[in-house]
Amino acid sequence: MTTTTSTTAAPTEAVATASTAATASTADAPALIRFRPTGLDTAPEVNALLERLGLGPFAPDGLTAFGGRNDNWAGTTTRGRQVFVKTVARAADGSRPEIDRALAFEATAARLPAGSPLRTPEHLGTDRESAVSAFRLLPGSRSGSEVALDGDFDEALCREAGRAVATLHTLGTADGASGGASGGEAPDPASAPAIDTGEAPLPPMRWLRAFPWSEVQDRSMAQIAAWKLVQDDTEVVAALHRLRERERTAPHTPAHCDLRFDQFLVHDGQLFLCDWEEFRLADPARDVGAFVGEWLFQATYSVFAPTGEPTSAKDAVAPGFDLSHEEIVERGAAGLRHHIPRIAAFWQGYTECRTPDPELAERAVGFAGWHLYDRLIATAQAHAVLNPVARAAAGIGRTLLLNPAGAVATLRLADPAVPHPAVTPAAVVPAAVLPTAVAHPAQPHPADAPSGSPR
């Protein structure tokens, strides 16, 4: 077994405190979702790694887990260290591509200077053989999805997110990781896995023709219906092929390639970016578009909040009330007006740290369109019928995919010096799509959508 150690950043899930007590000091503190972890007796490799790192095994008291597709554990070791440990799946052939991509990020980011806008939790060590990694736990932190749903992912944080993503996209360039190591001994790049140069898996182009029979048994009826919705729309299929072609000829940079709100952490007022299992050289527009798409998905959910304001955690399930066509369009536009300044703040932060290529914004709009379809498919996993809100979001995604150039200015991804137009429903929201969402008013929490490739 090989154990790698580093003082730089590495992948993690949406890590927060190992105890809700840390957030219970105020009456308005949000309730953070925690889970019972898999028993460590079935995963002896976890404590084995911690002991090899000199941290001691997990103390059983207070051990918890966080949401995500990977088994994970968070708590305090017998030597008093607060630690988060996660496993990742191995490929069918026994390889460990996710661990390798994460370790490639470690090596690439090893020389980020102190004070870099790109912050990630400290990586303590990885056992590549058992596909287990350990990180410093950030006590009291909250995942970006929790922060967004509680209305606290404000413009200042969005600007910081833009600066972090832009810094990621400059790694390895003269403007990127050129300073000294951030502390301790950096990993040896010569022994680290090479950065993945393979094409990102989403959208899976072969699935645009037909859904593989081998995958049917692992998909819900709603997911199958979601894929049929994509496959039957010849214009969307053609637009996705055009987006892929533009991606292949675009300048590639180090990129996250699985960017969502729950990949961010807010700890002591600072923003951290996590979870590097999809890290690779790719079109930077993927990450920009995903962040834009997250806010558009939030805007769609705000249509069904009781007040029409952005949905908070306590309003994640909308009550059973009817909305007229005019009310739906009005609330859709209001949701966009509320969230687009956050997109603009992200873009401002991004352009402060990196000069994008001339077509990046337009490609990003296209990827934002795909992101909304991706959310439709992901949220359908636990349902028998398509979620009407996610379906409405896919209608917005369709508009963006078919005419990305037409939405660049509306989404505030143009030159900041150029006056931006007023946000109107017709600019981004196809009003004909929204009324279909009234049929089933009870909606799941947007953050319930699991990650994975393909969906």
Tab-separated table of C-alpha atoms in Angstrom:
chain	number	residue	atom	x	y	z
A	1	MET	CA	0.000	0.000	0.000
A	2	THR	CA	1.142	3.494	-0.826
A	3	THR	CA	0.287	6.416	1.432
A	4	THR	CA	0.773	9.928	0.114
A	5	THR	CA	0.821	12.947	2.351
A	6	SER	CA	0.648	16.651	1.688
A	7	THR	CA	-0.167	19.942	3.314
A	8	THR	CA	-2.065	21.176	0.283
A	9	ALA	CA	-5.700	20.845	-0.690
A	10	ALA	CA	-7.590	17.774	-1.795
A	11	PRO	CA	-11.028	16.330	-2.405
A	12	THR	CA	-13.784	16.086	0.123
A	13	GLU	CA	-17.530	16.031	0.287
A	14	ALA	CA	-19.665	18.788	1.746
A	15	VAL	CA	-17.878	18.807	5.082
A	16	ALA	CA	-19.234	20.624	8.109
A	17	THR	CA	-18.856	20.281	11.834
A	18	ALA	CA	-19.008	16.819	13.340
A	19	SER	CA	-21.605	18.065	15.793
A	20	THR	CA	-24.590	20.350	15.397
A	21	ALA	CA	-23.729	21.831	18.788
A	22	ALA	CA	-21.217	24.136	17.137
A	23	THR	CA	-24.061	25.920	15.330
A	24	ALA	CA	-26.562	25.893	18.170
A	25	SER	CA	-25.325	29.027	19.894
A	26	THR	CA	-27.898	31.232	18.196
A	27	ALA	CA	-31.622	30.712	17.915
A	28	ASP	CA	-31.567	31.225	14.167
A	29	ALA	CA	-28.716	28.805	13.452
A	30	PRO	CA	-29.568	26.498	10.528
A	31	ALA	CA	-30.158	22.823	11.132
A	32	LEU	CA	-27.320	20.971	9.411
A	33	ILE	CA	-28.134	17.575	7.950
A	34	ARG	CA	-25.999	14.742	9.305
A	35	PHE	CA	-26.081	10.986	8.835
A	36	ARG	CA	-25.054	7.877	10.680
A	37	PRO	CA	-21.818	6.631	9.099
A	38	THR	CA	-21.099	3.129	7.869
A	39	GLY	CA	-19.694	0.992	10.674
A	40	LEU	CA	-15.911	1.148	10.805
A	41	ASP	CA	-15.788	-2.592	11.402
A	42	THR	CA	-16.779	-2.985	7.753
A	43	ALA	CA	-14.158	-0.448	6.617
A	44	PRO	CA	-10.965	-1.262	8.564
A	45	GLU	CA	-8.912	0.630	5.990
A	46	VAL	CA	-10.171	3.927	7.449
A	47	ASN	CA	-8.585	3.577	10.890
A	48	ALA	CA	-5.613	1.808	9.332
A	49	LEU	CA	-4.855	4.938	7.287
A	50	LEU	CA	-5.355	7.238	10.269
A	51	GLU	CA	-2.959	5.183	12.384
A	52	ARG	CA	-0.314	5.107	9.652
A	53	LEU	CA	-0.583	8.903	9.497
A	54	GLY	CA	0.042	9.081	13.239
A	55	LEU	CA	-3.401	10.526	13.977
A	56	GLY	CA	-4.819	7.615	15.931
A	57	PRO	CA	-8.095	5.853	15.064
A	58	PHE	CA	-11.475	7.531	15.229
A	59	ALA	CA	-12.966	7.827	18.707
A	60	PRO	CA	-16.441	6.242	18.467
A	61	ASP	CA	-18.226	9.054	20.323
A	62	GLY	CA	-19.560	11.800	18.061
A	63	LEU	CA	-18.657	10.062	14.789
A	64	THR	CA	-20.938	11.227	12.000
A	65	ALA	CA	-21.203	11.421	8.208
A	66	PHE	CA	-22.313	13.883	5.552
A	67	GLY	CA	-24.384	13.549	2.420
A	68	GLY	CA	-22.848	12.349	-0.813
A	69	ARG	CA	-22.391	9.316	-2.985
A	70	ASN	CA	-19.233	8.162	-1.170
A	71	ASP	CA	-18.944	6.609	2.282
A	72	ASN	CA	-17.441	9.142	4.670
A	73	TRP	CA	-16.714	9.658	8.351
A	74	ALA	CA	-16.149	12.831	10.375
A	75	GLY	CA	-15.042	13.074	13.973
A	76	THR	CA	-12.163	13.248	16.413
A	77	THR	CA	-9.368	10.715	16.638
A	78	THR	CA	-7.996	9.262	19.862
A	79	ARG	CA	-5.146	11.767	19.567
A	80	GLY	CA	-7.502	14.724	19.431
A	81	ARG	CA	-7.330	15.462	15.702
A	82	GLN	CA	-10.539	16.471	13.929
A	83	VAL	CA	-10.587	14.527	10.693
A	84	PHE	CA	-12.792	13.819	7.694
A	85	VAL	CA	-12.243	10.567	5.771
A	86	LYS	CA	-13.883	9.470	2.549
A	87	THR	CA	-13.715	6.549	0.173
A	88	VAL	CA	-14.248	6.599	-3.574
A	89	ALA	CA	-15.372	3.844	-5.878
A	90	ARG	CA	-12.981	1.807	-7.954
A	91	ALA	CA	-13.553	1.255	-11.647
A	92	ALA	CA	-14.746	-2.128	-12.892
A	93	ASP	CA	-11.213	-2.958	-14.044
A	94	GLY	CA	-9.818	-2.304	-10.552
A	95	SER	CA	-8.275	1.059	-11.409
A	96	ARG	CA	-8.813	4.140	-9.244
A	97	PRO	CA	-9.297	7.049	-11.657
A	98	GLU	CA	-11.037	9.287	-9.115
A	99	ILE	CA	-8.221	8.974	-6.586
A	100	ASP	CA	-5.682	9.533	-9.352
A	101	ARG	CA	-7.412	12.694	-10.525
A	102	ALA	CA	-7.566	13.980	-6.954
A	103	LEU	CA	-3.873	13.291	-6.392
A	104	ALA	CA	-3.093	15.018	-9.688
A	105	PHE	CA	-4.836	18.085	-8.309
A	106	GLU	CA	-2.688	17.819	-5.177
A	107	ALA	CA	0.477	17.963	-7.226
A	108	THR	CA	-0.804	20.737	-9.498
A	109	ALA	CA	-1.926	22.944	-6.612
A	110	ALA	CA	1.094	22.209	-4.432
A	111	ARG	CA	2.669	25.602	-5.032
A	112	LEU	CA	-0.301	27.846	-4.573
A	113	PRO	CA	0.999	30.893	-2.715
A	114	ALA	CA	-0.173	31.771	0.758
A	115	GLY	CA	-3.324	33.838	0.599
A	116	SER	CA	-4.442	32.362	-2.721
A	117	PRO	CA	-8.158	32.822	-3.526
A	118	LEU	CA	-8.310	29.053	-4.099
A	119	ARG	CA	-8.613	27.398	-0.674
A	120	THR	CA	-9.263	23.735	0.022
A	121	PRO	CA	-9.224	21.675	3.228
A	122	GLU	CA	-5.836	20.332	4.207
A	123	HIS	CA	-5.123	16.897	2.788
A	124	LEU	CA	-3.613	14.613	5.422
A	125	GLY	CA	-2.986	11.502	3.391
A	126	THR	CA	-4.314	8.964	0.899
A	127	ASP	CA	-4.141	5.193	0.684
A	128	ARG	CA	-4.445	4.722	-3.046
A	129	GLU	CA	-4.727	0.929	-2.774
A	130	SER	CA	-7.903	1.100	-0.687
A	131	ALA	CA	-9.083	4.393	-2.259
A	132	VAL	CA	-9.341	6.220	1.087
A	133	SER	CA	-8.337	9.826	1.767
A	134	ALA	CA	-8.136	11.820	4.999
A	135	PHE	CA	-8.516	15.590	5.431
A	136	ARG	CA	-8.601	18.102	8.215
A	137	LEU	CA	-12.173	18.638	9.359
A	138	LEU	CA	-13.349	22.240	9.310
A	139	PRO	CA	-15.412	22.532	12.510
A	140	GLY	CA	-18.544	24.612	12.205
A	141	SER	CA	-18.343	24.965	8.438
A	142	ARG	CA	-21.388	24.755	6.192
A	143	SER	CA	-21.695	23.397	2.680
A	144	GLY	CA	-22.428	25.863	-0.092
A	145	SER	CA	-25.785	24.211	-0.747
A	146	GLU	CA	-26.866	24.867	2.841
A	147	VAL	CA	-25.599	28.441	2.619
A	148	ALA	CA	-27.450	29.048	-0.663
A	149	LEU	CA	-30.710	27.585	0.581
A	150	ASP	CA	-30.562	29.736	3.686
A	151	GLY	CA	-30.066	32.828	1.517
A	152	ASP	CA	-26.521	33.474	2.724
A	153	PHE	CA	-24.566	32.782	-0.479
A	154	ASP	CA	-24.446	36.505	-1.138
A	155	GLU	CA	-22.700	38.550	-3.798
A	156	ALA	CA	-19.500	38.818	-1.736
A	157	LEU	CA	-19.226	35.031	-1.504
A	158	CYS	CA	-20.063	34.683	-5.200
A	159	ARG	CA	-17.235	37.056	-6.059
A	160	GLU	CA	-14.897	34.938	-3.918
A	161	ALA	CA	-16.133	31.838	-5.731
A	162	GLY	CA	-15.318	33.492	-9.055
A	163	ARG	CA	-11.814	34.349	-7.861
A	164	ALA	CA	-11.277	30.778	-6.644
A	165	VAL	CA	-12.456	29.201	-9.904
A	166	ALA	CA	-10.374	31.610	-11.990
A	167	THR	CA	-7.304	30.779	-9.887
A	168	LEU	CA	-7.953	27.088	-10.506
A	169	HIS	CA	-8.079	27.799	-14.240
A	170	THR	CA	-4.665	29.499	-14.112
A	171	LEU	CA	-2.849	26.679	-12.284
A	172	GLY	CA	0.397	25.891	-14.017
A	173	THR	CA	0.569	29.254	-15.806
A	174	ALA	CA	2.679	32.288	-15.052
A	175	ASP	CA	-0.299	33.805	-13.211
A	176	GLY	CA	-1.203	30.643	-11.340
A	177	ALA	CA	0.692	28.372	-8.957
A	178	SER	CA	3.974	30.180	-9.200
A	179	GLY	CA	4.644	31.086	-5.583
A	180	GLY	CA	6.254	29.094	-2.832
A	181	ALA	CA	4.577	26.152	-1.164
A	182	SER	CA	1.841	27.094	1.268
A	183	GLY	CA	3.566	25.268	4.110
A	184	GLY	CA	5.236	21.945	4.816
A	185	GLU	CA	6.552	19.602	2.199
A	186	ALA	CA	4.769	19.655	-1.163
A	187	PRO	CA	4.042	16.343	-2.905
A	188	ASP	CA	6.543	15.267	-5.494
A	189	PRO	CA	4.996	16.008	-8.918
A	190	ALA	CA	7.180	13.332	-10.477
A	191	SER	CA	5.453	10.610	-8.466
A	192	ALA	CA	1.926	12.009	-8.770
A	193	PRO	CA	-0.522	10.758	-11.388
A	194	ALA	CA	-0.623	12.788	-14.582
A	195	ILE	CA	-3.512	15.205	-15.043
A	196	ASP	CA	-6.381	13.486	-16.835
A	197	THR	CA	-6.734	14.756	-20.394
A	198	GLY	CA	-9.733	12.590	-21.241
A	199	GLU	CA	-13.035	14.124	-22.222
A	200	ALA	CA	-15.362	14.894	-19.329
A	201	PRO	CA	-18.134	12.279	-19.126
A	202	LEU	CA	-21.152	14.613	-19.080
A	203	PRO	CA	-23.192	14.891	-21.162
A	204	PRO	CA	-22.745	11.254	-22.263
A	205	MET	CA	-23.169	11.687	-25.996
A	206	ARG	CA	-23.975	8.051	-26.745
A	207	TRP	CA	-26.946	8.285	-24.387
A	208	LEU	CA	-28.419	11.014	-26.576
A	209	ARG	CA	-29.253	8.305	-29.107
A	210	ALA	CA	-30.522	5.592	-26.796
A	211	PHE	CA	-30.479	4.646	-23.128
A	212	PRO	CA	-28.284	1.517	-22.648
A	213	TRP	CA	-30.338	-1.476	-21.533
A	214	SER	CA	-27.588	-2.406	-19.089
A	215	GLU	CA	-28.249	0.833	-17.216
A	216	VAL	CA	-32.030	0.595	-17.029
A	217	GLN	CA	-32.137	-1.448	-13.823
A	218	ASP	CA	-30.137	1.233	-11.981
A	219	ARG	CA	-32.374	4.116	-13.058
A	220	SER	CA	-35.737	5.242	-11.725
A	221	MET	CA	-38.732	5.603	-14.021
A	222	ALA	CA	-38.391	9.360	-13.677
A	223	GLN	CA	-34.767	9.255	-14.821
A	224	ILE	CA	-35.665	7.185	-17.844
A	225	ALA	CA	-38.416	9.684	-18.643
A	226	ALA	CA	-35.920	12.524	-18.222
A	227	TRP	CA	-33.527	10.978	-20.692
A	228	LYS	CA	-36.386	10.438	-23.134
A	229	LEU	CA	-37.228	14.122	-22.798
A	230	VAL	CA	-33.697	14.933	-23.962
A	231	GLN	CA	-33.504	12.259	-26.665
A	232	ASP	CA	-36.821	13.224	-28.261
A	233	ASP	CA	-35.790	16.870	-28.629
A	234	THR	CA	-33.733	16.881	-31.821
A	235	GLU	CA	-32.847	20.561	-31.409
A	236	VAL	CA	-31.405	19.978	-27.930
A	237	VAL	CA	-29.446	16.940	-29.138
A	238	ALA	CA	-27.988	18.995	-31.987
A	239	ALA	CA	-27.149	21.849	-29.599
A	240	LEU	CA	-25.316	19.467	-27.247
A	241	HIS	CA	-23.267	18.141	-30.165
A	242	ARG	CA	-22.370	21.721	-31.135
A	243	LEU	CA	-21.369	22.475	-27.551
A	244	ARG	CA	-19.107	19.425	-27.455
A	245	GLU	CA	-17.461	20.457	-30.715
A	246	ARG	CA	-16.831	23.964	-29.410
A	247	GLU	CA	-15.420	22.462	-26.231
A	248	ARG	CA	-12.912	20.344	-28.146
A	249	THR	CA	-11.443	23.378	-29.902
A	250	ALA	CA	-11.507	25.685	-26.855
A	251	PRO	CA	-8.393	26.401	-24.779
A	252	HIS	CA	-8.188	23.847	-21.978
A	253	THR	CA	-7.107	24.537	-18.410
A	254	PRO	CA	-7.127	22.643	-15.118
A	255	ALA	CA	-10.822	22.462	-14.210
A	256	HIS	CA	-13.035	21.067	-11.459
A	257	CYS	CA	-15.618	19.545	-13.851
A	258	ASP	CA	-18.157	18.706	-11.125
A	259	LEU	CA	-18.862	22.163	-9.741
A	260	ARG	CA	-21.982	22.504	-7.590
A	261	PHE	CA	-22.880	24.480	-4.491
A	262	ASP	CA	-22.180	21.467	-2.280
A	263	GLN	CA	-18.571	21.467	-3.457
A	264	PHE	CA	-18.043	24.740	-1.588
A	265	LEU	CA	-17.579	25.153	2.158
A	266	VAL	CA	-17.882	28.319	4.222
A	267	HIS	CA	-15.622	28.194	7.285
A	268	ASP	CA	-14.744	31.155	9.523
A	269	GLY	CA	-15.968	33.526	6.841
A	270	GLN	CA	-13.767	32.004	4.125
A	271	LEU	CA	-14.803	30.017	1.064
A	272	PHE	CA	-13.255	26.620	0.318
A	273	LEU	CA	-13.602	24.538	-2.851
A	274	CYS	CA	-13.566	20.753	-2.483
A	275	ASP	CA	-14.046	17.368	-4.135
A	276	TRP	CA	-11.515	16.903	-6.920
A	277	GLU	CA	-12.381	13.439	-8.253
A	278	GLU	CA	-13.343	14.862	-11.678
A	279	PHE	CA	-10.351	17.236	-11.906
A	280	ARG	CA	-8.843	17.270	-15.402
A	281	LEU	CA	-7.738	19.488	-18.271
A	282	ALA	CA	-10.971	20.754	-19.787
A	283	ASP	CA	-12.828	23.756	-21.116
A	284	PRO	CA	-12.975	26.273	-18.242
A	285	ALA	CA	-16.456	27.206	-19.457
A	286	ARG	CA	-17.662	23.981	-17.822
A	287	ASP	CA	-17.031	25.344	-14.336
A	288	VAL	CA	-18.356	28.827	-15.092
A	289	GLY	CA	-21.492	27.395	-16.681
A	290	ALA	CA	-22.106	25.026	-13.782
A	291	PHE	CA	-22.021	27.886	-11.265
A	292	VAL	CA	-24.414	29.912	-13.413
A	293	GLY	CA	-26.654	26.861	-13.792
A	294	GLU	CA	-26.826	26.360	-10.024
A	295	TRP	CA	-28.282	29.845	-9.577
A	296	LEU	CA	-30.747	29.373	-12.419
A	297	PHE	CA	-31.906	26.157	-10.788
A	298	GLN	CA	-32.371	28.055	-7.524
A	299	ALA	CA	-34.349	30.719	-9.390
A	300	THR	CA	-36.707	28.065	-10.721
A	301	TYR	CA	-37.342	26.723	-7.236
A	302	SER	CA	-38.083	30.232	-5.975
A	303	VAL	CA	-41.193	30.272	-8.193
A	304	PHE	CA	-42.806	27.808	-5.809
A	305	ALA	CA	-41.688	29.322	-2.510
A	306	PRO	CA	-44.623	30.744	-0.538
A	307	THR	CA	-43.452	34.344	-0.940
A	308	GLY	CA	-41.886	34.053	-4.354
A	309	GLU	CA	-38.553	34.907	-2.714
A	310	PRO	CA	-35.503	32.616	-3.004
A	311	THR	CA	-36.223	29.276	-1.397
A	312	SER	CA	-34.690	28.831	2.073
A	313	ALA	CA	-34.090	25.529	3.826
A	314	LYS	CA	-37.382	25.802	5.717
A	315	ASP	CA	-39.246	26.457	2.440
A	316	ALA	CA	-37.676	23.539	0.573
A	317	VAL	CA	-41.101	21.876	0.266
A	318	ALA	CA	-43.618	24.248	-1.257
A	319	PRO	CA	-47.206	24.198	0.016
A	320	GLY	CA	-50.115	23.048	-2.125
A	321	PHE	CA	-51.371	26.281	-3.658
A	322	ASP	CA	-52.300	27.138	-7.221
A	323	LEU	CA	-50.555	29.787	-9.261
A	324	SER	CA	-51.878	31.447	-12.367
A	325	HIS	CA	-49.838	31.593	-15.562
A	326	GLU	CA	-49.141	35.281	-14.950
A	327	GLU	CA	-48.006	34.629	-11.378
A	328	ILE	CA	-45.638	31.897	-12.504
A	329	VAL	CA	-44.035	34.118	-15.148
A	330	GLU	CA	-43.816	37.034	-12.707
A	331	ARG	CA	-42.200	34.900	-10.007
A	332	GLY	CA	-39.822	33.341	-12.511
A	333	ALA	CA	-38.641	36.789	-13.580
A	334	ALA	CA	-38.393	37.901	-9.934
A	335	GLY	CA	-36.255	34.869	-9.098
A	336	LEU	CA	-33.931	35.692	-11.962
A	337	ARG	CA	-33.697	39.342	-10.952
A	338	HIS	CA	-32.743	38.231	-7.443
A	339	HIS	CA	-30.060	35.740	-8.483
A	340	ILE	CA	-28.489	37.345	-11.565
A	341	PRO	CA	-26.544	39.910	-9.469
A	342	ARG	CA	-24.882	36.914	-7.805
A	343	ILE	CA	-23.929	35.546	-11.203
A	344	ALA	CA	-22.560	38.978	-12.090
A	345	ALA	CA	-20.528	39.058	-8.864
A	346	PHE	CA	-19.072	35.629	-9.680
A	347	TRP	CA	-18.099	36.835	-13.159
A	348	GLN	CA	-16.567	39.991	-11.713
A	349	GLY	CA	-14.403	37.921	-9.368
A	350	TYR	CA	-13.485	35.572	-12.194
A	351	THR	CA	-12.354	38.333	-14.553
A	352	GLU	CA	-10.378	39.994	-11.755
A	353	CYS	CA	-8.124	36.923	-11.594
A	354	ARG	CA	-8.162	35.671	-15.173
A	355	THR	CA	-8.770	37.045	-18.644
A	356	PRO	CA	-11.218	34.645	-20.321
A	357	ASP	CA	-10.939	33.742	-23.988
A	358	PRO	CA	-13.393	35.702	-26.184
A	359	GLU	CA	-15.920	32.848	-26.507
A	360	LEU	CA	-15.796	31.510	-22.957
A	361	ALA	CA	-18.933	33.337	-21.785
A	362	GLU	CA	-21.008	32.000	-24.660
A	363	ARG	CA	-19.804	28.437	-24.107
A	364	ALA	CA	-20.484	28.876	-20.386
A	365	VAL	CA	-24.109	29.728	-21.129
A	366	GLY	CA	-24.351	26.506	-23.109
A	367	PHE	CA	-22.920	24.511	-20.211
A	368	ALA	CA	-25.355	26.269	-17.869
A	369	GLY	CA	-28.107	24.970	-20.118
A	370	TRP	CA	-26.762	21.434	-19.871
A	371	HIS	CA	-26.407	21.816	-16.095
A	372	LEU	CA	-30.146	22.392	-15.786
A	373	TYR	CA	-30.859	19.188	-17.720
A	374	ASP	CA	-28.325	17.430	-15.519
A	375	ARG	CA	-30.228	18.608	-12.424
A	376	LEU	CA	-33.464	17.294	-13.957
A	377	ILE	CA	-31.874	13.875	-14.406
A	378	ALA	CA	-30.154	13.838	-11.012
A	379	THR	CA	-33.210	14.908	-9.004
A	380	ALA	CA	-35.239	12.227	-10.779
A	381	GLN	CA	-33.209	9.408	-9.248
A	382	ALA	CA	-35.459	8.953	-6.201
A	383	HIS	CA	-38.786	9.548	-7.946
A	384	ALA	CA	-41.272	7.667	-10.079
A	385	VAL	CA	-42.362	10.738	-12.035
A	386	LEU	CA	-40.455	13.758	-13.236
A	387	ASN	CA	-40.119	16.570	-10.738
A	388	PRO	CA	-42.097	19.448	-12.321
A	389	VAL	CA	-39.780	22.131	-10.960
A	390	ALA	CA	-36.688	20.454	-12.379
A	391	ARG	CA	-38.631	19.998	-15.599
A	392	ALA	CA	-39.259	23.742	-15.677
A	393	ALA	CA	-35.536	24.309	-15.095
A	394	ALA	CA	-34.817	22.081	-18.088
A	395	GLY	CA	-37.034	24.393	-20.153
A	396	ILE	CA	-34.723	27.256	-19.238
A	397	GLY	CA	-31.782	25.001	-20.068
A	398	ARG	CA	-33.250	24.408	-23.503
A	399	THR	CA	-33.444	28.149	-24.153
A	400	LEU	CA	-29.792	28.588	-23.174
A	401	LEU	CA	-28.570	25.646	-25.246
A	402	LEU	CA	-30.385	26.742	-28.392
A	403	ASN	CA	-29.283	30.376	-28.195
A	404	PRO	CA	-26.325	30.827	-25.825
A	405	ALA	CA	-25.208	34.072	-27.445
A	406	GLY	CA	-28.615	35.602	-26.771
A	407	ALA	CA	-28.324	35.109	-22.998
A	408	VAL	CA	-24.732	36.253	-22.353
A	409	ALA	CA	-25.654	39.875	-21.620
A	410	THR	CA	-28.823	38.972	-19.699
A	411	LEU	CA	-26.843	36.702	-17.389
A	412	ARG	CA	-24.273	39.470	-16.869
A	413	LEU	CA	-21.391	37.521	-18.402
A	414	ALA	CA	-20.503	40.338	-20.761
A	415	ASP	CA	-17.848	43.006	-20.278
A	416	PRO	CA	-18.596	44.607	-16.871
A	417	ALA	CA	-18.133	48.052	-18.458
A	418	VAL	CA	-21.036	47.434	-20.866
A	419	PRO	CA	-24.483	48.363	-19.441
A	420	HIS	CA	-26.537	45.226	-18.890
A	421	PRO	CA	-30.142	44.861	-20.042
A	422	ALA	CA	-33.105	44.523	-17.727
A	423	VAL	CA	-33.994	40.927	-16.915
A	424	THR	CA	-37.259	39.884	-18.517
A	425	PRO	CA	-38.984	36.483	-18.564
A	426	ALA	CA	-38.590	36.215	-22.334
A	427	ALA	CA	-34.825	36.668	-22.101
A	428	VAL	CA	-34.123	33.394	-20.337
A	429	VAL	CA	-37.385	31.890	-19.042
A	430	PRO	CA	-39.575	30.232	-21.671
A	431	ALA	CA	-42.990	31.055	-20.177
A	432	ALA	CA	-44.649	28.127	-21.935
A	433	VAL	CA	-42.567	25.707	-19.882
A	434	LEU	CA	-43.315	27.063	-16.428
A	435	PRO	CA	-47.044	26.243	-16.097
A	436	THR	CA	-46.286	22.519	-16.289
A	437	ALA	CA	-44.707	22.808	-12.855
A	438	VAL	CA	-47.993	23.550	-11.076
A	439	ALA	CA	-49.258	19.984	-11.256
A	440	HIS	CA	-47.222	18.719	-8.289
A	441	PRO	CA	-46.498	21.524	-5.815
A	442	ALA	CA	-44.502	19.477	-3.275
A	443	GLN	CA	-40.854	19.631	-4.309
A	444	PRO	CA	-37.704	18.023	-2.925
A	445	HIS	CA	-34.779	20.015	-1.634
A	446	PRO	CA	-32.607	21.066	-4.629
A	447	ALA	CA	-29.530	19.777	-2.820
A	448	ASP	CA	-31.008	16.262	-2.765
A	449	ALA	CA	-29.680	15.729	-6.273
A	450	PRO	CA	-26.826	13.224	-5.998
A	451	SER	CA	-23.655	13.544	-7.955
A	452	GLY	CA	-22.322	10.959	-10.340
A	453	SER	CA	-21.265	10.373	-13.912
A	454	PRO	CA	-23.298	9.714	-15.913
A	455	ARG	CA	-26.540	10.528	-14.114
